Coordinates of C-alpha atoms in Angstrom, one line a residue:
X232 CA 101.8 127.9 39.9
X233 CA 102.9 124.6 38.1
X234 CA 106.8 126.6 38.5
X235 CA 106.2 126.3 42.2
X236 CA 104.8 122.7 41.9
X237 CA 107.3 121.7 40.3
X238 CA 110.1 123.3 42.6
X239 CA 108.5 121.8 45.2
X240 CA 108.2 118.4 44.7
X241 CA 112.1 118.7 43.3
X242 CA 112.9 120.2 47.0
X243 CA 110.8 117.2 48.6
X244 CA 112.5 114.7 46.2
X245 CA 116.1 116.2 47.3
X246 CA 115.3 116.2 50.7
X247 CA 114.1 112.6 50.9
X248 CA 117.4 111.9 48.5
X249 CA 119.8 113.5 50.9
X250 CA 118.2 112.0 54.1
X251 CA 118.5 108.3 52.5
X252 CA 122.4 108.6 51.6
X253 CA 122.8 110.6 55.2
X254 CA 121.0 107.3 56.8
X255 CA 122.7 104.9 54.7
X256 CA 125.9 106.1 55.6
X257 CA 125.0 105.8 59.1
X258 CA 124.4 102.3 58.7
X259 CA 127.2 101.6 56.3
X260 CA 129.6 102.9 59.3
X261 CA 127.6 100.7 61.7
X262 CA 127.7 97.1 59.8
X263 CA 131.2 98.1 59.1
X264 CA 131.8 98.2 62.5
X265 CA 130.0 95.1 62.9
X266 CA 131.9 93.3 60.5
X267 CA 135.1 94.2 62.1
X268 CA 133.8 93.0 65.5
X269 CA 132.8 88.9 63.8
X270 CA 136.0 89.3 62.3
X271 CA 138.2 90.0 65.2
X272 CA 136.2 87.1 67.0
X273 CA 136.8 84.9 64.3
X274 CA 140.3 85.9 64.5
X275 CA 140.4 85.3 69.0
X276 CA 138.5 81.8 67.7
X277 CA 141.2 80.5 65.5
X278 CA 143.6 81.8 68.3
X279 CA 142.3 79.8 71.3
X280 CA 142.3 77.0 68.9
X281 CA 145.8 76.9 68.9
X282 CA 146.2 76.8 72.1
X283 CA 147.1 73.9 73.9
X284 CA 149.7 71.7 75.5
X285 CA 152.0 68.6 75.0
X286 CA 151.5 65.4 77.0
X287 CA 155.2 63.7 77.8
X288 CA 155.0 60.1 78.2
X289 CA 157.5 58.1 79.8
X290 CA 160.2 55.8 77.8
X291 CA 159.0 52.8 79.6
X292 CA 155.1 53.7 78.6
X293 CA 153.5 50.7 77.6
X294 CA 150.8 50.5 74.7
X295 CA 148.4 49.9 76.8
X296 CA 148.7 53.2 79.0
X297 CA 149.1 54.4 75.9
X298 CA 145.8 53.6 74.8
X299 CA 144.4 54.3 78.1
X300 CA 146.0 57.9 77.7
X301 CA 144.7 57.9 73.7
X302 CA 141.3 57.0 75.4
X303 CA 141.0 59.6 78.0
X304 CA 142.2 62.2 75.6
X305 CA 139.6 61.4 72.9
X306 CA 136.6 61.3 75.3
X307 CA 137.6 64.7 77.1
X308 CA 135.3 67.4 76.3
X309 CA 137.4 70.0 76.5
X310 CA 139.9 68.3 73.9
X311 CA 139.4 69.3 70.4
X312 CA 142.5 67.0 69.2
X313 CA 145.4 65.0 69.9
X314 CA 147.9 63.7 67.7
X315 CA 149.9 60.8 69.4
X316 CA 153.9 61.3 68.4
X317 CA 156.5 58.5 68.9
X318 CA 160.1 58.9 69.6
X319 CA 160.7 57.5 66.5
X320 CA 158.6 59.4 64.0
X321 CA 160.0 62.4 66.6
X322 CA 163.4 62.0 65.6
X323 CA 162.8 61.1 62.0
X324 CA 161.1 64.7 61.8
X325 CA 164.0 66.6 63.4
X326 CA 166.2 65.0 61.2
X327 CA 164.7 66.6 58.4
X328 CA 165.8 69.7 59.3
X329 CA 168.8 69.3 61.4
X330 CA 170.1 66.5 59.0
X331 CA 171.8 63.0 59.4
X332 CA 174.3 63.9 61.9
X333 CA 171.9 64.4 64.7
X334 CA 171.8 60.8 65.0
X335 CA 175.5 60.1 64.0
X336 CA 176.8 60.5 67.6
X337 CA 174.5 59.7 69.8
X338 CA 173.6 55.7 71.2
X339 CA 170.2 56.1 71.9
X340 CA 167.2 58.2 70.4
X341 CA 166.9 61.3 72.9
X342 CA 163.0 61.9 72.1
X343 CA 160.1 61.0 74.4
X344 CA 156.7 59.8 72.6
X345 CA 154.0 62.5 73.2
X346 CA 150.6 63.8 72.7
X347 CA 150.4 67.6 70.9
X348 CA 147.3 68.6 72.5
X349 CA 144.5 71.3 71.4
X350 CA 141.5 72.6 73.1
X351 CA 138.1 73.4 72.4
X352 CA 137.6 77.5 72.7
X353 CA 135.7 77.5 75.4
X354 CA 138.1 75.7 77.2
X355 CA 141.4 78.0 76.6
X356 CA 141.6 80.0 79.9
X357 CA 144.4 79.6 82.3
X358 CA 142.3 77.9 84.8
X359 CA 141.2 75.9 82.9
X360 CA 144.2 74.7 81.0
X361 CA 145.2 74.1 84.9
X362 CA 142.9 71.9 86.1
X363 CA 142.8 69.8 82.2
X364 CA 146.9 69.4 82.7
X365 CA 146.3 68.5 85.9
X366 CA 144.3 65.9 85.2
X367 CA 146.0 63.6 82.5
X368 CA 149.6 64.4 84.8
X369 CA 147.4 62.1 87.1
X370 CA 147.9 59.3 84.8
X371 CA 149.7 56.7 84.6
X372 CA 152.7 56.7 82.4
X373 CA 152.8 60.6 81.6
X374 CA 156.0 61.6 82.9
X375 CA 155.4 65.7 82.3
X376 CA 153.1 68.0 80.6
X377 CA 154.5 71.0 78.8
X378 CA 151.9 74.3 79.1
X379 CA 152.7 77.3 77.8
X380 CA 150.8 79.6 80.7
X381 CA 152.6 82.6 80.2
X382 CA 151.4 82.7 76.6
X383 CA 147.8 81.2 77.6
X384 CA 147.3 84.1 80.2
X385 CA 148.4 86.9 77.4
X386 CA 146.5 85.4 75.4
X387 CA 143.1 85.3 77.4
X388 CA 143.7 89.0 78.7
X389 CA 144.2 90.2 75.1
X390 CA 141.0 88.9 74.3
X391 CA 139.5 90.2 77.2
X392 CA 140.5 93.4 76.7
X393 CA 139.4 93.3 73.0
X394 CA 136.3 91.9 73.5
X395 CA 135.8 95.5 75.9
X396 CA 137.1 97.7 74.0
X397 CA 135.0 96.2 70.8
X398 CA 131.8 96.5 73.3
X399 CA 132.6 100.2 73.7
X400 CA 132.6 101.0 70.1
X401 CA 129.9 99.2 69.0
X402 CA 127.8 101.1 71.9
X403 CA 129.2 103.9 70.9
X404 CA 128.6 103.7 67.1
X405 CA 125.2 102.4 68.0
X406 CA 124.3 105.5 70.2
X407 CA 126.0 107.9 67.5
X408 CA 124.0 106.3 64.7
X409 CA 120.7 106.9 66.5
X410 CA 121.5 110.6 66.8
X411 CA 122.5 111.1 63.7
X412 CA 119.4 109.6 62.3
X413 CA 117.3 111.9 64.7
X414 CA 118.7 114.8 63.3
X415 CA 118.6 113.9 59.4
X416 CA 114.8 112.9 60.0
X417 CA 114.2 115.5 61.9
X418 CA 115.5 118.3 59.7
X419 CA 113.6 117.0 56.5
X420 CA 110.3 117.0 58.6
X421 CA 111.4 120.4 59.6
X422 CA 111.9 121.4 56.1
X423 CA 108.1 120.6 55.5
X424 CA 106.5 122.3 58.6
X425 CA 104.9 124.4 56.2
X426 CA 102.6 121.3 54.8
X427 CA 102.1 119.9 58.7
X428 CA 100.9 123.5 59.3
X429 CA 98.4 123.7 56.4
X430 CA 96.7 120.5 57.2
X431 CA 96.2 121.3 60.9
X432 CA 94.4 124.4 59.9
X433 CA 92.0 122.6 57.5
X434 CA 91.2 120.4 60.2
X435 CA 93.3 117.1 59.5
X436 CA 93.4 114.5 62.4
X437 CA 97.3 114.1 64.1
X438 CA 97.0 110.2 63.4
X439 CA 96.2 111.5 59.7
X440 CA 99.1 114.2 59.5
X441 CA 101.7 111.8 61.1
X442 CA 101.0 108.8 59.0
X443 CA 102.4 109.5 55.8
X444 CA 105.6 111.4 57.3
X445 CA 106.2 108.0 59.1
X446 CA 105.6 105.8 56.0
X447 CA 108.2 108.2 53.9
X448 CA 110.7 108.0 56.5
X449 CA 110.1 103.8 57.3
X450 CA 110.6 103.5 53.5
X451 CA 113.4 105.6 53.3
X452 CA 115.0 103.9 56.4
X453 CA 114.3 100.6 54.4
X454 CA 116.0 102.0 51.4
X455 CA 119.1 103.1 53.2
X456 CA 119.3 99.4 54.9
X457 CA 118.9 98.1 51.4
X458 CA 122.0 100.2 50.0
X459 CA 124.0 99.5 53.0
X460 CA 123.8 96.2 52.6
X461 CA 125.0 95.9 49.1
X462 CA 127.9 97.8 49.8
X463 CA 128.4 95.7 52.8
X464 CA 127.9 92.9 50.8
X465 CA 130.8 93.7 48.0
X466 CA 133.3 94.8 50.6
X467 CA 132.6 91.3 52.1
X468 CA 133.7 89.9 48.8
X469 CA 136.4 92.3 48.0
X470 CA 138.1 91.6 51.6
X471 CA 138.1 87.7 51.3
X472 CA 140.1 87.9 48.3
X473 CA 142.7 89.2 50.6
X474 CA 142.7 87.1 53.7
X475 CA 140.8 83.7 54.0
X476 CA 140.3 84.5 57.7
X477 CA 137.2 87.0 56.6
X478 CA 135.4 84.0 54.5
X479 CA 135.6 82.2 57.6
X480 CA 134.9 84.7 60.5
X481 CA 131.7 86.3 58.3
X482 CA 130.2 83.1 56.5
X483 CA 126.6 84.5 54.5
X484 CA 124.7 83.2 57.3
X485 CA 126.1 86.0 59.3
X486 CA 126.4 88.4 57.1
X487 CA 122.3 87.7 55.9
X488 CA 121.3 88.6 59.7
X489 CA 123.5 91.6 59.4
X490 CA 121.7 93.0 56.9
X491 CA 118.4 91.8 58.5
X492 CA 119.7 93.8 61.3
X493 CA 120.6 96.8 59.4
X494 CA 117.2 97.0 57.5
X495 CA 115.0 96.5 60.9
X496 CA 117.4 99.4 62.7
X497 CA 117.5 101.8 59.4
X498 CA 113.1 101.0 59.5
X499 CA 112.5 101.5 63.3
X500 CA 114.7 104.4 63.7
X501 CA 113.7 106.6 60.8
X502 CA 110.1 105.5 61.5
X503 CA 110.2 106.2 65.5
X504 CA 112.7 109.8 65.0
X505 CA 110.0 110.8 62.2
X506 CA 106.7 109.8 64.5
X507 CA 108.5 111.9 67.4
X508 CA 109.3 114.8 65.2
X509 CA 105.7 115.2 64.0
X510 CA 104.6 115.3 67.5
X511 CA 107.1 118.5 68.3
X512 CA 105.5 120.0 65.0
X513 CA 101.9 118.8 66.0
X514 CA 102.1 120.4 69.7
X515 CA 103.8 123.5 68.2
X516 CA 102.0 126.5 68.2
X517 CA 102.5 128.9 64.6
X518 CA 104.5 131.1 66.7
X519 CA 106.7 127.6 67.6
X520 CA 107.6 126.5 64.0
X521 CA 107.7 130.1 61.8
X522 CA 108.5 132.8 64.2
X523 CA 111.2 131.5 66.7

């Protein structure tokens, strides 16, 4: 008798051992592929922040369009920076790499002052960029502006498209992490129809039956989020040391209501799959759960 005890509460212990790892993997594969979607965003963030356009001023430009241009550019919204250029300090900076003969035959410096402009990320489509260029073109003393459309429109549709695709999996993964924690919570319920049976026949209420079957598999959802979110944690750290861009696109912030997320979906799932699995059991007739 103590034998069977004994092999019993080893088989109940396995059971709850292998359903924990089976949901932690789950959620492992699901903040993974959470993770790569903040990173890829982080990445399409530091891209439309390089994006932007050069302001060409005219040779006669005076200081003070100048510093009406400067003006306008600091005070637009949609302009995260601009860093004024002369034809001088152009020219100096070419000769650095081209050398002292660039000047050597030539009367008069070539170069136009400028503005190198970036925008905000919110501001980086193409229509956008339109209707920004066409506005400082309007003033006085710019004599061109230099947008790089082709690359702002390939831009914008590639992180379009990535943002859909990304979508797609992460619905996906979501919808095949919820089956796959039906059916590991659902088996080791299964594996213990024999109890559910027993107390049903000496008269145990359904609320009674269900609740500790729904505490097991809350806590064991719980303990798979915890687990998942260590691991997450140390491939955080052990990516970073490769490329700075993952420090930046998952600061601890993030990551903390990551694995917030991870422990309320690992809870509610396990806890909501093992309530609806001892209502099949509980609505089973003998014939249901031993015969078929």
């Amino acid at each position: 008798m103590a034998h069977n005890k004994t092999s019993r509460r080893i088989s109940t212990l396995g059971s709850r051992f292998t359903s924990m790892i089976s949901v932690c993997l789950v959620l492992l594969l699901l903040g993974i592929g959470a993770m790569t979607g903040l990173i890829g965003n982080g990445i399409a963030g530091e891209v439309r922040r390089n994006v932007g356009f050069v302001v060409k001023l005219e040779r006669e430009c005076s200081e003070n369009n100048i510093q009406v241009i400067a003006s306008a550019l600091e005070s637009h919204p949609a302009v995260a920076n601009a860093e004024f250029l002369s034809a001088d300090s152009i020219l100096a900076e070419e000769r650095k790499y081209l050398g002292e003969s660039l000047s050597a035959d030539i009367d008069e410096n070539p170069f136009f002052p400028e503005f190198n402009v970036s925008l905000e990320a919110g501001a980086t489509g193409p229509d956008s960029v339109a209707a920004i260029t066409a506005y400082f073109e309007s003033l006085e003393g710019v004599g061109e502006i230099v947008s790089e459309n082709a690359v702002i429109e390939g831009v914008d549709k590639a992180l379009r498209r990535t943002g859909t695709f990304a979508l797609i999996g992460a619905a996906a993964l979501l919808m095949v992490a919820i089956a796959l924690i039906n059916n590991t919570v659902s088996l080791s319920i299964y594996s213990r129809r024999n109890t559910i049976h027993t107390m049903k026949l000496v008269g145990a209420t359904r609320g009674f039956i269900r609740a500790p079957f729904v505490r097991s598999a809350a806590l064991n959802g719980l303990a798979a989020g915890v687990i998942a979110s260590v691991m997450l944690a140390f491939l955080r750290i052990y990516a970073s040391t490769f490329d700075p861009i993952v420090s930046v696109s998952l600061p601890w912030i993030e990551m903390a209501i990551l694995f917030l997320a991870l422990l309320v979906i690992g809870t509610a799932l396990c806890a909501l799959t093992a309530a609806f699995a001892i209502n099949r059991h509980l609505n089973s007739s003998y014939e249901d759960l031993f015969l078929k």
